[in-house]
Amino acid sequence: MTNLLEVKNLKKHFPLKSDTLFSREKPVLKAVDGISFAIKPGETLGLVGESGCGKSTAGRVLLKLLEPTDGEIFFKGENITNYKGEQLRKLRREMQLIFQDPYASLNPRKTIEQTITEPMKIFNMDKHERTKKLNRLLDVVGLSSYHKQRYPHEFSGGQRQRIGIARSLALEPELVICDEPVSALDVSIQAQVINLMEDLQDEFDLTYMFIAHDLSVVHHISDRVAVMYLGNLVEIGDADELYANPTHPYTQALLSAIPEARPENTKQRIILSGDLPSPANPPTGCKFHTRCPYAEEICRMETPELKTVSTNGQQSACHFVKEVVEEEV
Ligand code: SF4
């Protein structure tokens, strides 16, 4: 199956102000520092990592809301890295974003009808078509047509996120990038919104990139999971396999922090020392070496590449995880 989205060595660096007048090198914040992955049609790829690891920036670069510093983005086989103007406008139909904050992402002065039909108007859909589509979208996200003339403040957090989801589906996109879509919601509401997103994926043939820091939620919804640390992917693979057998020490530490549903299932929590280093001044070699319990001298000197570490394609970027070489058939 061909990939819907493919990313090759994608980078997003932000220039910073130099703190010394005569410094030779201009300081940069390396939010995304060379990531490569692909998403197949209908798949959900979860992207996890601590706050500040660059996952939300990566999502915004993929949607071309931010220009990449380097690397290439392919959508349905087309190189969209340098799309601008009309090409970019057409692309917006096919790639949409669900925002984290359902309070801030809706315009308080617009009714729900105005909010959801706005993208349709931009693409010159006629009134009859807009009304038909609005009614269907409200229905599929679990709202009623009498909600149309209400304003965002009249809804709960879960309902607002449903409105945000309806808006993101207004143009029938193929790829939806979900940036922490449930982290601002109460735990009791999170499951409802996740279930809704799974139903919508089946109904509209959607492909998701699901960005989150809650690993339980990501496991539930994702087919594959990518783990990000300081702008790089450190592990990627099938969700069930990666959660059952994490090979990278950072993934192991993240997974050890997930609370067990059954108290009798005890596991040892791996506590990482220190905070996430600054992406403006990342450690040399393996960027995780300052916090890794297994770091050795080579980790300070050499950057580990992502390599295949299981027969079903799991990849890990650690010097001490053994590479599996696929035999040619
Ligand atoms: Fe830890 Fe070294 Fe592996 Fe990095 S390369 S994860 S520092 S053991």
Short mmCIF file of N, CA, C and O in Angstrom, two decimals, residues 133-144 162 165-166 169 196-197 199-200 203-204:
data_model
loop_
_atom_site.label_atom_id
_atom_site.label_comp_id
_atom_site.label_asym_id
_atom_site.label_seq_id
_atom_site.Cartn_x
_atom_site.Cartn_y
_atom_site.Cartn_z
N LYS A 133 -24.63 19.43 4.64
CA LYS A 133 -23.40 18.92 5.26
C LYS A 133 -23.34 19.27 6.75
O LYS A 133 -22.94 18.46 7.57
N LEU A 134 -23.75 20.49 7.08
CA LEU A 134 -23.75 20.93 8.49
C LEU A 134 -24.62 19.99 9.33
O LEU A 134 -24.21 19.54 10.40
N ASN A 135 -25.84 19.69 8.82
CA ASN A 135 -26.75 18.83 9.57
C ASN A 135 -26.13 17.44 9.77
O ASN A 135 -26.22 16.85 10.84
N ARG A 136 -25.49 16.93 8.72
CA ARG A 136 -24.90 15.59 8.83
C ARG A 136 -23.74 15.61 9.84
O ARG A 136 -23.63 14.72 10.70
N LEU A 137 -22.90 16.66 9.76
CA LEU A 137 -21.74 16.73 10.67
C LEU A 137 -22.20 16.83 12.13
O LEU A 137 -21.65 16.17 13.01
N LEU A 138 -23.22 17.68 12.37
CA LEU A 138 -23.73 17.80 13.74
C LEU A 138 -24.25 16.45 14.22
O LEU A 138 -24.01 16.05 15.36
N ASP A 139 -24.91 15.74 13.32
CA ASP A 139 -25.46 14.44 13.69
C ASP A 139 -24.34 13.44 14.02
O ASP A 139 -24.37 12.79 15.07
N VAL A 140 -23.32 13.37 13.16
CA VAL A 140 -22.28 12.35 13.39
C VAL A 140 -21.42 12.64 14.62
O VAL A 140 -20.87 11.73 15.23
N VAL A 141 -21.31 13.93 15.01
CA VAL A 141 -20.51 14.21 16.21
C VAL A 141 -21.38 14.23 17.47
O VAL A 141 -20.90 14.56 18.56
N GLY A 142 -22.66 13.90 17.32
CA GLY A 142 -23.52 13.76 18.50
C GLY A 142 -24.13 15.06 18.98
O GLY A 142 -24.50 15.17 20.16
N LEU A 143 -24.29 16.05 18.07
CA LEU A 143 -24.99 17.29 18.44
C LEU A 143 -26.29 17.37 17.62
O LEU A 143 -26.47 16.64 16.66
N SER A 144 -27.17 18.30 18.01
CA SER A 144 -28.46 18.39 17.33
C SER A 144 -28.54 19.66 16.50
O SER A 144 -27.79 20.61 16.73
N ARG A 162 -16.30 18.42 20.18
CA ARG A 162 -17.09 17.81 19.11
C ARG A 162 -17.32 18.83 17.98
O ARG A 162 -17.29 18.49 16.81
N ILE A 165 -14.18 19.09 16.04
CA ILE A 165 -14.00 17.91 15.17
C ILE A 165 -14.90 18.05 13.93
O ILE A 165 -14.46 17.82 12.80
N ALA A 166 -16.14 18.52 14.14
CA ALA A 166 -17.05 18.72 13.00
C ALA A 166 -16.46 19.74 12.02
O ALA A 166 -16.49 19.54 10.80
N LEU A 169 -13.82 18.30 9.85
CA LEU A 169 -14.28 17.35 8.83
C LEU A 169 -15.11 18.02 7.74
O LEU A 169 -15.56 17.36 6.81
N LEU A 196 -15.61 8.57 19.67
CA LEU A 196 -16.19 9.29 18.54
C LEU A 196 -15.17 9.37 17.39
O LEU A 196 -15.51 9.12 16.23
N MET A 197 -13.92 9.69 17.74
CA MET A 197 -12.90 9.82 16.69
C MET A 197 -12.68 8.48 15.97
O MET A 197 -12.46 8.45 14.76
N ASP A 199 -15.00 6.11 15.59
CA ASP A 199 -16.17 5.89 14.72
C ASP A 199 -16.06 6.73 13.45
O ASP A 199 -16.37 6.26 12.35
N LEU A 200 -15.62 7.99 13.62
CA LEU A 200 -15.52 8.88 12.45
C LEU A 200 -14.45 8.39 11.48
O LEU A 200 -14.58 8.54 10.27
N GLU A 203 -16.15 5.83 9.44
CA GLU A 203 -17.21 6.37 8.59
C GLU A 203 -16.66 7.23 7.44
O GLU A 203 -17.18 7.20 6.33
N PHE A 204 -15.58 7.99 7.71
CA PHE A 204 -15.07 8.92 6.69
C PHE A 204 -13.73 8.48 6.11
O PHE A 204 -13.07 9.27 5.43
#
